[in-house]
mmCIF file of C-alpha atoms in Angstrom:
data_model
loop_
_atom_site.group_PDB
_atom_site.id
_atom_site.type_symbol
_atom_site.label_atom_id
_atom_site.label_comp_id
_atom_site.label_asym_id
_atom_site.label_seq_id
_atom_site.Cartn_x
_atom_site.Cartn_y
_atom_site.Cartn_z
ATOM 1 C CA UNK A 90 25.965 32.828 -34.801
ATOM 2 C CA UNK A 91 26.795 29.890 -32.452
ATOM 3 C CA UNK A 92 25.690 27.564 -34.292
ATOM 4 C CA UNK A 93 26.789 28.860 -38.032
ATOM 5 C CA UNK A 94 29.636 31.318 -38.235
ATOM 6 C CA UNK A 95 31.867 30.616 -34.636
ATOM 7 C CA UNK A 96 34.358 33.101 -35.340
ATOM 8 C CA UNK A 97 31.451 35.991 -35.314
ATOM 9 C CA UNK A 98 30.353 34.500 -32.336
ATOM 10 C CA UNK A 99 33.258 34.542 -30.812
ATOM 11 C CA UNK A 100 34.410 38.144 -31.373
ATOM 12 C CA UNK A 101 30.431 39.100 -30.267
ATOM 13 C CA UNK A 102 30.767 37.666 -26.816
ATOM 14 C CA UNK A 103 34.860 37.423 -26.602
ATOM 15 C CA UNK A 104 34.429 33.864 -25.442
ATOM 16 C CA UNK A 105 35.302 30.849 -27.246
ATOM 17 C CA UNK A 106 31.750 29.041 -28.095
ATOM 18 C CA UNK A 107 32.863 26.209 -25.162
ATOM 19 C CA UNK A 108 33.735 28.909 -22.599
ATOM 20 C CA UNK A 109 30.506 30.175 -23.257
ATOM 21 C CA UNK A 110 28.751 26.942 -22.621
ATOM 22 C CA UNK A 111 30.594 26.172 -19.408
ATOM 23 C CA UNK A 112 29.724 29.509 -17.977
ATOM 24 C CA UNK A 113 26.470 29.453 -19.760
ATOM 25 C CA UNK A 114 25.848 25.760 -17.264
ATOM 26 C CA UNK A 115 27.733 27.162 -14.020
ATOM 27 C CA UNK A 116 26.050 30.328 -13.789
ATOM 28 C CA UNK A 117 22.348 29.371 -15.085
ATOM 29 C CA UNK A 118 21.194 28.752 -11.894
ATOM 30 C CA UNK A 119 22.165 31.594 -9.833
ATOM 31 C CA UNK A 120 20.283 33.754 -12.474
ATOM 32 C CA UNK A 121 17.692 31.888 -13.877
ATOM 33 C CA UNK A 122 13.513 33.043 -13.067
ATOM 34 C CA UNK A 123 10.691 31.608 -12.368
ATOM 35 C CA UNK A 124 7.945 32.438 -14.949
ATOM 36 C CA UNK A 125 4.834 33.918 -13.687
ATOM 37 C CA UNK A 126 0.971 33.890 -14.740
ATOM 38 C CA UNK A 127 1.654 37.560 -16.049
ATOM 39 C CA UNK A 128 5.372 37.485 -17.612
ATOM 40 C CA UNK A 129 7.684 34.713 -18.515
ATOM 41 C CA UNK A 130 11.052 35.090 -17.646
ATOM 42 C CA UNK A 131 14.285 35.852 -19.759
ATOM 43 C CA UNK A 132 16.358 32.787 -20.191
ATOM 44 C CA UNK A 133 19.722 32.578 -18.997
ATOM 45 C CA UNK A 134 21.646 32.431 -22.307
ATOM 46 C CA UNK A 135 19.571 35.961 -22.920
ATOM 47 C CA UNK A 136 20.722 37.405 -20.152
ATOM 48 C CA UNK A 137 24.662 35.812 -20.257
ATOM 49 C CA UNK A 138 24.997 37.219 -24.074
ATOM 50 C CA UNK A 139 23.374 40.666 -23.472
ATOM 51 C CA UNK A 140 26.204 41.253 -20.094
ATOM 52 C CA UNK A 141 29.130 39.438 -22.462
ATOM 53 C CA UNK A 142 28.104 42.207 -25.272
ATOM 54 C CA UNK A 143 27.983 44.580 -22.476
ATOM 55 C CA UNK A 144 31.620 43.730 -22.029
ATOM 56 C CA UNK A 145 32.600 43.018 -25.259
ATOM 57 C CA UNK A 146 32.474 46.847 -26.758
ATOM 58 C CA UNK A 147 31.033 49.068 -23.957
ATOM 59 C CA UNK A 148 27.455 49.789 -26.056
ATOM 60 C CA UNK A 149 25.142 51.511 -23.455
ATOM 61 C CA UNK A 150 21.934 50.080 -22.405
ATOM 62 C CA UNK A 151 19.463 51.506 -25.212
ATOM 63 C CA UNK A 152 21.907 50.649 -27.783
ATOM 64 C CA UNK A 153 21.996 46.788 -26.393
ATOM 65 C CA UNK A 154 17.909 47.260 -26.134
ATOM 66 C CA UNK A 155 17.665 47.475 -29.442
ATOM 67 C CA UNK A 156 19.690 44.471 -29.945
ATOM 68 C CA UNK A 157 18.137 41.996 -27.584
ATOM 69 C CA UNK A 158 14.442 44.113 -27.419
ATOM 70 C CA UNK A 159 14.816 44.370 -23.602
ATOM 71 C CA UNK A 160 14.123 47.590 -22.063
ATOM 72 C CA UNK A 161 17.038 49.411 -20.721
ATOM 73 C CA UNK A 162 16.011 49.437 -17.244
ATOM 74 C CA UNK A 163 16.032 45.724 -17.082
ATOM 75 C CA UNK A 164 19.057 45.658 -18.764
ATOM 76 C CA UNK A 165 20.653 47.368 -16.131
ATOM 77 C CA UNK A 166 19.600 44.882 -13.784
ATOM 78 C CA UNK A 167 20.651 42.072 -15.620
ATOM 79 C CA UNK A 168 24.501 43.649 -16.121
ATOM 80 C CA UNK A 169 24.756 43.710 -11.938
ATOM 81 C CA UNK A 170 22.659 40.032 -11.648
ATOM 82 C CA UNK A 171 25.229 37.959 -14.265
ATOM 83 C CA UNK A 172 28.466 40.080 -13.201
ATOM 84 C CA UNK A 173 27.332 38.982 -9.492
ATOM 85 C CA UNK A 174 26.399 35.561 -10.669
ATOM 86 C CA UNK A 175 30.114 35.410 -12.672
ATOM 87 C CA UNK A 176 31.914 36.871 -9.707
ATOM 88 C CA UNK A 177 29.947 34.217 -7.164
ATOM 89 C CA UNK A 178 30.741 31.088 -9.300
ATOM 90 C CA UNK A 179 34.108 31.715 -10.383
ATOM 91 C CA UNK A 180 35.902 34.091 -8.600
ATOM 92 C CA UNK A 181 37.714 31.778 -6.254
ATOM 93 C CA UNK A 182 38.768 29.156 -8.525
ATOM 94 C CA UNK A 183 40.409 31.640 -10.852
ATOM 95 C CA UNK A 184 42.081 34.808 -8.908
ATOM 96 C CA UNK A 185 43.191 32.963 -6.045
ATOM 97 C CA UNK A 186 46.378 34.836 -4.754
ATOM 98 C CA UNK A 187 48.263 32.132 -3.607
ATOM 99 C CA UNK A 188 49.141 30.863 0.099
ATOM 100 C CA UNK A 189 51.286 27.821 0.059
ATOM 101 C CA UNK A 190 54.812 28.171 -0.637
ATOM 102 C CA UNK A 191 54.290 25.504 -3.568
ATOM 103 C CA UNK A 192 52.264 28.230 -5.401
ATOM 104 C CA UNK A 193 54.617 30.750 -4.699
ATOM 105 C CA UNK A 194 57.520 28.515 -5.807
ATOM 106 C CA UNK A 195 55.928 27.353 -9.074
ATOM 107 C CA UNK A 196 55.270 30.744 -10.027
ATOM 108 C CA UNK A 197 58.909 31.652 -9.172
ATOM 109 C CA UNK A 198 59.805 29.102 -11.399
ATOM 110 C CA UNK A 199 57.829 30.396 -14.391
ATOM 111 C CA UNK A 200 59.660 33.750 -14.332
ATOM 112 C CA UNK A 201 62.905 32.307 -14.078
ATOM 113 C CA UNK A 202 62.034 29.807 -17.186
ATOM 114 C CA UNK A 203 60.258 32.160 -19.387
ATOM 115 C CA UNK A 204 62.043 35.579 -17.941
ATOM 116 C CA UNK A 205 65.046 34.831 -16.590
ATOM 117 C CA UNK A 206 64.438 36.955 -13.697
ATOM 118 C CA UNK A 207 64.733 34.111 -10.742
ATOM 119 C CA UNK A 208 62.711 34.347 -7.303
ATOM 120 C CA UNK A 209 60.211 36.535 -8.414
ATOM 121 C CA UNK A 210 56.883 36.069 -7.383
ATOM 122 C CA UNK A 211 54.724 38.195 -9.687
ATOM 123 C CA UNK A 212 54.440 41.621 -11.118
ATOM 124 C CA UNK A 213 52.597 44.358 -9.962
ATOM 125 C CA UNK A 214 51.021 47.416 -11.784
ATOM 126 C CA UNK A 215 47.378 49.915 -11.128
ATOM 127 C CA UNK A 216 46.379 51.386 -14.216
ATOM 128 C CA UNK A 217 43.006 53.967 -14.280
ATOM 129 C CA UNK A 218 39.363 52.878 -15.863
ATOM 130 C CA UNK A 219 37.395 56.035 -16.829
ATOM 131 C CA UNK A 220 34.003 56.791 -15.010
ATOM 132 C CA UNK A 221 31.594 59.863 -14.817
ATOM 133 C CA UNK A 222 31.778 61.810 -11.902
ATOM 134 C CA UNK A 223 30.078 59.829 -9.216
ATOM 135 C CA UNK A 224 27.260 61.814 -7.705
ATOM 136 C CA UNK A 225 27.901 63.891 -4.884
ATOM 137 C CA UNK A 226 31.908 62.994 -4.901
ATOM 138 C CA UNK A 227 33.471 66.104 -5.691
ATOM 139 C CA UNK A 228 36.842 65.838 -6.956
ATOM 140 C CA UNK A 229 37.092 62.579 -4.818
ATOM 141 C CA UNK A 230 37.914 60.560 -8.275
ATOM 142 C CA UNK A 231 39.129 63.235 -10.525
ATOM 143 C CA UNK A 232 42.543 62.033 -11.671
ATOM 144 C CA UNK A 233 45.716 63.757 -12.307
ATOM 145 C CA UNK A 234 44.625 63.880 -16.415
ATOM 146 C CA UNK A 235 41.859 65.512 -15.365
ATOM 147 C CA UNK A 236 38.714 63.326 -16.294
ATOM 148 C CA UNK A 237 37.049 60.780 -13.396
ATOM 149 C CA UNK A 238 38.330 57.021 -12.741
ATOM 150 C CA UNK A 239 38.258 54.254 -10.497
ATOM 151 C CA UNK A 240 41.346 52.478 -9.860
ATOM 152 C CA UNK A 241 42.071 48.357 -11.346
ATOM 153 C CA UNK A 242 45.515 47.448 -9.478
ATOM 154 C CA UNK A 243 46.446 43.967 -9.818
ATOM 155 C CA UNK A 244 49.909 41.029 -9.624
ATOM 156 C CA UNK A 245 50.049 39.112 -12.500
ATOM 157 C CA UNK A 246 51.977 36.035 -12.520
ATOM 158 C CA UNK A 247 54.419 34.688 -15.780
ATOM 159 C CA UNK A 248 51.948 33.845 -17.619
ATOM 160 C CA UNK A 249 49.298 36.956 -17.836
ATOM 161 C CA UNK A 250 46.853 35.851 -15.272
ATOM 162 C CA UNK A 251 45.626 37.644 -12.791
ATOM 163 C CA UNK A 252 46.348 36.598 -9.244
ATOM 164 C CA UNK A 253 45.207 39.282 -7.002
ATOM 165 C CA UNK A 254 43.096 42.757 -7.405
ATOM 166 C CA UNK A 255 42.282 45.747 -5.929
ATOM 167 C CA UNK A 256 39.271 47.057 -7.548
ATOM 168 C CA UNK A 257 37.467 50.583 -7.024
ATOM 169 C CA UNK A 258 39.946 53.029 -5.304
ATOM 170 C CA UNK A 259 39.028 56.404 -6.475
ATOM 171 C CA UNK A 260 41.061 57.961 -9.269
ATOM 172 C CA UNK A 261 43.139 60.574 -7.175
ATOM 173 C CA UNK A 262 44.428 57.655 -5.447
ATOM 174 C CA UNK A 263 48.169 56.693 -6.479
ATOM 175 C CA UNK A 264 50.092 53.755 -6.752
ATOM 176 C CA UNK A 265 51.832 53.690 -3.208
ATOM 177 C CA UNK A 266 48.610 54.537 -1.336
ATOM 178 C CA UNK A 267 46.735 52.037 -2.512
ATOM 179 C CA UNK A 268 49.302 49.218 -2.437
ATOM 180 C CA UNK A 269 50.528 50.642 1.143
ATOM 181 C CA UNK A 270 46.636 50.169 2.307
ATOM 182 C CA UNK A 271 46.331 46.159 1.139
ATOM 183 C CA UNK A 272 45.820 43.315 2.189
ATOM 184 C CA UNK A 273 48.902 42.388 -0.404
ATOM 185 C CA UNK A 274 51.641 44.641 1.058
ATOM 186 C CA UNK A 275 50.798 43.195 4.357
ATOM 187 C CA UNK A 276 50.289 39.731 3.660
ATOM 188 C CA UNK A 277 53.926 39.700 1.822
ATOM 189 C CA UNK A 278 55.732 42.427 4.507
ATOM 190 C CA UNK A 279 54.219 40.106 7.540
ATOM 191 C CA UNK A 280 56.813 39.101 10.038
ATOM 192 C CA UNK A 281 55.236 35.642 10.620
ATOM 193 C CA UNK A 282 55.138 35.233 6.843
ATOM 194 C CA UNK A 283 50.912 34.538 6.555
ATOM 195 C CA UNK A 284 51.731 34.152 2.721
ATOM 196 C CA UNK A 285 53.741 31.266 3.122
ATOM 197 C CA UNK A 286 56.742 32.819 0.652
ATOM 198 C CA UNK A 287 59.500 30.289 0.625
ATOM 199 C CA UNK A 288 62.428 30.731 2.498
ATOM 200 C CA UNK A 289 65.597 32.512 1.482
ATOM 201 C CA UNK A 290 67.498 30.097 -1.042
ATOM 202 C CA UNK A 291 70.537 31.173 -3.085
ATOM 203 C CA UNK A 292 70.597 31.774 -6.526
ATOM 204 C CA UNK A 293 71.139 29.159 -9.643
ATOM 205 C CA UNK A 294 75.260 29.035 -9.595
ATOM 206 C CA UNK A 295 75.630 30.983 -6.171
ATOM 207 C CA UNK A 296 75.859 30.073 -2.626
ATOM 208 C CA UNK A 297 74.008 33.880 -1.047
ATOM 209 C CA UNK A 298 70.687 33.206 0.157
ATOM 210 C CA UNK A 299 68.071 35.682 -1.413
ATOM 211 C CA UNK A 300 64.420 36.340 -0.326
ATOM 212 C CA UNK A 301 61.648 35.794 -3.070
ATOM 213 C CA UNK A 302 59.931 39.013 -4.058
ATOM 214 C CA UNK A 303 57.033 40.991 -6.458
ATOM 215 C CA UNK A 304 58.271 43.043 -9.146
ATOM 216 C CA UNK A 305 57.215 46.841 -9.764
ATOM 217 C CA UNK A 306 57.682 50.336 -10.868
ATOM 218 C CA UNK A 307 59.048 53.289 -8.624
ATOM 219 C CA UNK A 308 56.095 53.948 -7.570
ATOM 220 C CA UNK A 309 56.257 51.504 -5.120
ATOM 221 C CA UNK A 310 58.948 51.074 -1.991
ATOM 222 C CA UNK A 311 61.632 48.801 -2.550
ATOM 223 C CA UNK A 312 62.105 46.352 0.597
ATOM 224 C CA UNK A 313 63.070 43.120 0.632
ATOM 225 C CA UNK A 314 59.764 41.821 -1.225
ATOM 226 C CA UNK A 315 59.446 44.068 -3.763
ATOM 227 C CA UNK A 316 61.967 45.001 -6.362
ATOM 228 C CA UNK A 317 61.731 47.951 -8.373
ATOM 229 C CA UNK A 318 64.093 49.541 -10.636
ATOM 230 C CA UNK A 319 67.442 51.521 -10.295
ATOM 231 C CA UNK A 320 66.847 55.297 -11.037
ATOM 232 C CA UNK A 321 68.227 56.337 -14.346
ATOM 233 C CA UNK A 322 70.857 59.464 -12.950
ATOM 234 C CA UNK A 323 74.420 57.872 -12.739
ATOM 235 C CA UNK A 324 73.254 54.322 -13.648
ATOM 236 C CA UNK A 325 76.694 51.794 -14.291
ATOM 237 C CA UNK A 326 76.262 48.828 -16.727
ATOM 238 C CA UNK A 327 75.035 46.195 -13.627
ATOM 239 C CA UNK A 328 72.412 48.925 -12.586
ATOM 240 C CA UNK A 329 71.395 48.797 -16.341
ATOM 241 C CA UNK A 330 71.665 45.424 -16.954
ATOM 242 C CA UNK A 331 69.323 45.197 -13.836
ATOM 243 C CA UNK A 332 66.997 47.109 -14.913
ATOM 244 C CA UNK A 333 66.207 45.293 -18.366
ATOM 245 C CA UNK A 334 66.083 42.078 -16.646
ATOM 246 C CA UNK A 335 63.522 43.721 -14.325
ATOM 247 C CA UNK A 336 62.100 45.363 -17.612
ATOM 248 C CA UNK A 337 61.252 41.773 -18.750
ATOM 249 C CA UNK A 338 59.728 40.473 -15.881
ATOM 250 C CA UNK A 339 57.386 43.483 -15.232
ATOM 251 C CA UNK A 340 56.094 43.091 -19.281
ATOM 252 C CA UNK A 341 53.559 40.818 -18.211
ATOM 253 C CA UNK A 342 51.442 43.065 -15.869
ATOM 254 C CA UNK A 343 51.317 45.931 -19.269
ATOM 255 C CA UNK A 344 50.966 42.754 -21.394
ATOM 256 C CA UNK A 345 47.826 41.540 -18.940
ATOM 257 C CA UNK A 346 46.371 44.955 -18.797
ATOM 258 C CA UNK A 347 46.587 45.400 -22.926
ATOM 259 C CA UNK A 348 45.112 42.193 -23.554
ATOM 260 C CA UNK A 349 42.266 42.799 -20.734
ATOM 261 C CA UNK A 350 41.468 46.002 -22.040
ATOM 262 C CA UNK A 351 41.747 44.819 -25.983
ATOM 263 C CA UNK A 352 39.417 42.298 -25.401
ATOM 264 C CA UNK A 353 36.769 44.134 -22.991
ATOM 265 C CA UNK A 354 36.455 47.269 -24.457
ATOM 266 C CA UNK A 355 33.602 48.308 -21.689
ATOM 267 C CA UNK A 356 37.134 49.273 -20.087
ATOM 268 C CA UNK A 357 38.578 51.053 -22.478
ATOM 269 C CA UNK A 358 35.295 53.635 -22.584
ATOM 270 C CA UNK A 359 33.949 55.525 -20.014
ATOM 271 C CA UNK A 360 31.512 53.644 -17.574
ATOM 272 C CA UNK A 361 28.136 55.533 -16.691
ATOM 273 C CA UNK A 362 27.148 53.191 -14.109
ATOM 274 C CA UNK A 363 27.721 53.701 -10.234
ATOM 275 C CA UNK A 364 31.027 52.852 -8.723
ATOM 276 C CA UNK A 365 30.172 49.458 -7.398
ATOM 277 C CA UNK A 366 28.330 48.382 -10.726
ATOM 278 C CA UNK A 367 31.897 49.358 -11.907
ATOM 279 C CA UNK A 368 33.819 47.214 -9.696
ATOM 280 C CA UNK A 369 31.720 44.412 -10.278
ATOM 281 C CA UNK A 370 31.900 44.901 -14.499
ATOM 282 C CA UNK A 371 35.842 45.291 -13.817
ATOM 283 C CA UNK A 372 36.131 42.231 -11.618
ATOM 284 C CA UNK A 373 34.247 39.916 -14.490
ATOM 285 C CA UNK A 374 36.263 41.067 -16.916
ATOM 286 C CA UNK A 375 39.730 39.837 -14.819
ATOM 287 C CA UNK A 376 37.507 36.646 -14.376
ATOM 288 C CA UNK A 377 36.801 35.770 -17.800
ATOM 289 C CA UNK A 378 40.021 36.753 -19.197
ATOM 290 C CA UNK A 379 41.789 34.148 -16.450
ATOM 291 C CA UNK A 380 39.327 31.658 -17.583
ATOM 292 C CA UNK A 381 40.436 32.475 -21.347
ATOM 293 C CA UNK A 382 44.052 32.024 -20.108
ATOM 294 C CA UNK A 383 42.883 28.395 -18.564
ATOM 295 C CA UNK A 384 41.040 27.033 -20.649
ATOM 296 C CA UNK A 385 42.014 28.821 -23.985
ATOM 297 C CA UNK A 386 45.709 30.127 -23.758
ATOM 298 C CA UNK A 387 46.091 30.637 -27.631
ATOM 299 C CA UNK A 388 43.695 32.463 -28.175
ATOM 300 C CA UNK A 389 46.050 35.309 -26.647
ATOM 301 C CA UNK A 390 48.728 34.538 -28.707
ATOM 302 C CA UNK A 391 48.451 37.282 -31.223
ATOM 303 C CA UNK A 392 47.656 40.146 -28.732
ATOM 304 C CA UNK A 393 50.870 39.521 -26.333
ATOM 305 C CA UNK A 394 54.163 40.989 -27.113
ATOM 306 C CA UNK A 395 56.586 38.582 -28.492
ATOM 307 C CA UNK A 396 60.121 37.539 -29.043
ATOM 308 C CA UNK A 397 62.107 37.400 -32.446
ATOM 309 C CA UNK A 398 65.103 34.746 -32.421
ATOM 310 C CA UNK A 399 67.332 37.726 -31.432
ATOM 311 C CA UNK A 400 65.359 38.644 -28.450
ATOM 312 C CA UNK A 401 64.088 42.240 -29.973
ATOM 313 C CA UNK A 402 60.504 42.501 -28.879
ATOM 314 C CA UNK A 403 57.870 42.654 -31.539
ATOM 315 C CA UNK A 404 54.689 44.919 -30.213
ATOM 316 C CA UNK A 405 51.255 43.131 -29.348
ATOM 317 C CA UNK A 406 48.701 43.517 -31.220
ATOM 318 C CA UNK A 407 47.030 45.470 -27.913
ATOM 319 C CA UNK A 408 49.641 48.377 -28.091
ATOM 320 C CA UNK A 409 48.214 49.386 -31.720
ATOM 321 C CA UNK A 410 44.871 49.953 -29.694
ATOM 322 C CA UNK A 411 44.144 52.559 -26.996
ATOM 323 C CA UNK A 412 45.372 51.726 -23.715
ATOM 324 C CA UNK A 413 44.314 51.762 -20.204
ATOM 325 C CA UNK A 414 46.580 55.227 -18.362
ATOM 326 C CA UNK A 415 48.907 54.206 -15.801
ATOM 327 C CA UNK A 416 47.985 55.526 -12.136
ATOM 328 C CA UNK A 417 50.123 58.635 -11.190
ATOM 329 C CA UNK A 418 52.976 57.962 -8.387
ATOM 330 C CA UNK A 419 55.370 60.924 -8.139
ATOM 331 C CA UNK A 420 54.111 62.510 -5.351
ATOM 332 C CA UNK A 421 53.615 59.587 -3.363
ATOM 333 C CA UNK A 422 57.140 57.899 -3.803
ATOM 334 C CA UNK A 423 58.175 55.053 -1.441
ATOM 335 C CA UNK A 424 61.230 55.941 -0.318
ATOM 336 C CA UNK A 425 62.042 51.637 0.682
ATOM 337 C CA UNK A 426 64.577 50.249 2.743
ATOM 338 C CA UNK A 427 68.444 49.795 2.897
ATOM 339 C CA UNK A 428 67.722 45.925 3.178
ATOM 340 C CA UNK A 429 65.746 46.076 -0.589
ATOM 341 C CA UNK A 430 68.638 47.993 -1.977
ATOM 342 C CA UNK A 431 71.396 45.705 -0.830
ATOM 343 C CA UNK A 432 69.465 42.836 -2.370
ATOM 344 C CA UNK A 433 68.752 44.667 -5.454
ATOM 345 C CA UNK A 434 72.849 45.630 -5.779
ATOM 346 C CA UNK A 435 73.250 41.888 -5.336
ATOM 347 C CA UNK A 436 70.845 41.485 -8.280
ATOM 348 C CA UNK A 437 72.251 43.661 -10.775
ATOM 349 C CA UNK A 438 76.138 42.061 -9.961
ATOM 350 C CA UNK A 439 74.401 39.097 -10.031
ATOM 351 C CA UNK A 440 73.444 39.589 -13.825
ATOM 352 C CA UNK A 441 76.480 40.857 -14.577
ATOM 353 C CA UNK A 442 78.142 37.306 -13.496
ATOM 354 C CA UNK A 443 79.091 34.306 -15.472
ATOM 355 C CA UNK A 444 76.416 32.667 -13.198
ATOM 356 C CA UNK A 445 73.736 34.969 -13.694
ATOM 357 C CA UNK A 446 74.233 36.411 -17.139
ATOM 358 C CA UNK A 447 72.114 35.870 -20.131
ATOM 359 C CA UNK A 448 74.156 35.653 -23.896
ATOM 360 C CA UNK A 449 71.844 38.882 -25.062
ATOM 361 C CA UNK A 450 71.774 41.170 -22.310
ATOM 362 C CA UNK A 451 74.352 43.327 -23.081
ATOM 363 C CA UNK A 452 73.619 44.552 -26.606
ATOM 364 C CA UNK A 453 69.859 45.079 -25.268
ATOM 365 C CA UNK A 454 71.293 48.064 -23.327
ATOM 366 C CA UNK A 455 72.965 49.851 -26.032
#
């Protein structure tokens, strides 16, 4: 197929035939065998395309042995050696949550360009990835739907790449917890500012300083950087036109998590391996789908929500699929600070203003 029909290829693997070289070259070594005087080894590409298929649809090992005619044991060494070998080699270059205030600017940028929501640093979401019931776990991941999970939370920046993850929390975990326990929350709550966010600067046509912040649901506390939105009892129009604007910004962490799932469909199924042969198939399947948003951006284009001239939304091609459930939150809820509220006040006049306002916004919350 690589060599005669690249479109089959590519929807086999889910990697563009080049993608598959470069990690094919990168990766070779870390997994590559010596052969012995009783066995030769299984060459790298074997053991790449038999993890990507892995990946690619979710088959189970005897259905892949068939495929490839390696047993099912070795298969299942194989999945853990490449996903290690992926993780090893690429991991750093491409989910790199940033630390200079350059990265977090430039990133800031992108959402005010592309979603007119200024000073926002990335979006932040946790959605559930089905799992059989550990062994000797109890109801330790049994979520609030009732079947067993591990938790993928993650901050996606303007253009649906993944910039940090939190892979593995067990499924009765919620939102809060999990982002209240991270390295995230305490890297971008620290007093001596370890993230390097950039200073307080006022707004595009204002003169009040505002700090930069993440964007999320209720779920999570609002403070000073994180925004989330205002509750829908008693809204007036600024708290509404607030919220859309927010709306906008937070599509790309659903849009990131349909497009991750629509392509690796091992997520969308339920995983039969053990919970850290989980994290590790989880945390290739962010890495490759960065690299595809590197190296191969358009190859997205039909799976992301888009835009009509009159800014109505027309629905991925990912929300026609099954999707990955959003992790439960009400009983944990953040209650935030007075500090995030006054800033997010701010925000919603802000939008309401001749300086802030875009020309749509107002028939969008009819």
């Amino acid at each position: 197929m690589k060599t005669e029909d690249e479109k089959a290829f590519f929807n086999y693997t889910r990697l563009p035939r080049g993608l598959y070289d470069e990690v094919l070259r990168r990766v070779e070594g870390r997994i590559e065998k010596k052969d012995t005087w009783y066995r030769k080894s299984l060459p790298p590409g074997l053991k790449l395309s038999i993890t990507l298929r892995h990946l690619a649809c979710g088959d189970n090992y005897p259905s892949l042995s068939y495929n490839f005619r390696v047993a099912p044991n070795t298969i299942s060494l194989i999945i853990n050696e490449v996903c290690d070998a992926i993780k090893a080699e690429f991991a750093a270059e491409v989910i790199q949550c940033p630390i200079t205030t350059e990265e977090w600017t430039a990133i800031a940028e992108q959402f005010e360009k592309r979603w007119q929501f200024p000073h926002c640093c990335g979006a932040l979401d946790g959605k559930h990835v089905a799992v059989t019931c550990p062994w000797n776990t109890g109801s330790e991941y049994r979520n609030y739907k009732g079947f067993f999970s591990i938790v993928l939370m993650a901050l996606v920046d303007a253009d649906y790449k993944f910039l940090w993850i939190d892979v593995g929390s067990d499924g009765s975990s919620n939102d809060a917890s999990i982002y209240n326990g991270s390295e995230l929350k305490e890297g971008l709550e620290s007093p001596n500012n370890i993230f390097n966010l950039p200073e307080e600067k006022s707004l595009p046509g204002d003169d009040v300083p505002v700090p930069y912040y993440i964007v999320g649901d209720n779920a999570f506390g609002i403070n000073k950087s994180l925004m989330n939105p205002f509750l829908i009892r008693n809204m007036e129009h600024h708290d509404r036109i607030f919220n859309y604007r927010l709306s906008r910004a937070r599509r790309v962490v659903e849009n990131a998590f349909g497009i991750l799932a629509h392509k690796f469909r091992v997520l969308l199924r339920t995983m039969n391996q053990r919970p850290g042969t989980c994290r590790k198939i989880i945390t290739t399947c962010v890495i490759l789908h960065n690299l595809i948003r590197l190296r191969y951006p358009a190859t997205h284009n039909n799976m992301m929500d888009l835009e009509e001239q009159n800014l109505n939304v027309i629905p991925g091609a990912w929300r026609n699929d099954k999707v990955l459930l959003d992790v439960y939150h009400e009983r944990a809820r953040n209650t935030g600070t007075q500090e995030g509220r006054q800033i997010r006040r701010y925000l919603g006049h802000y939008f309401t203003s001749k300086a802030g306002s875009v020309p749509w916004q107002d028939k969008m919350i009819l």
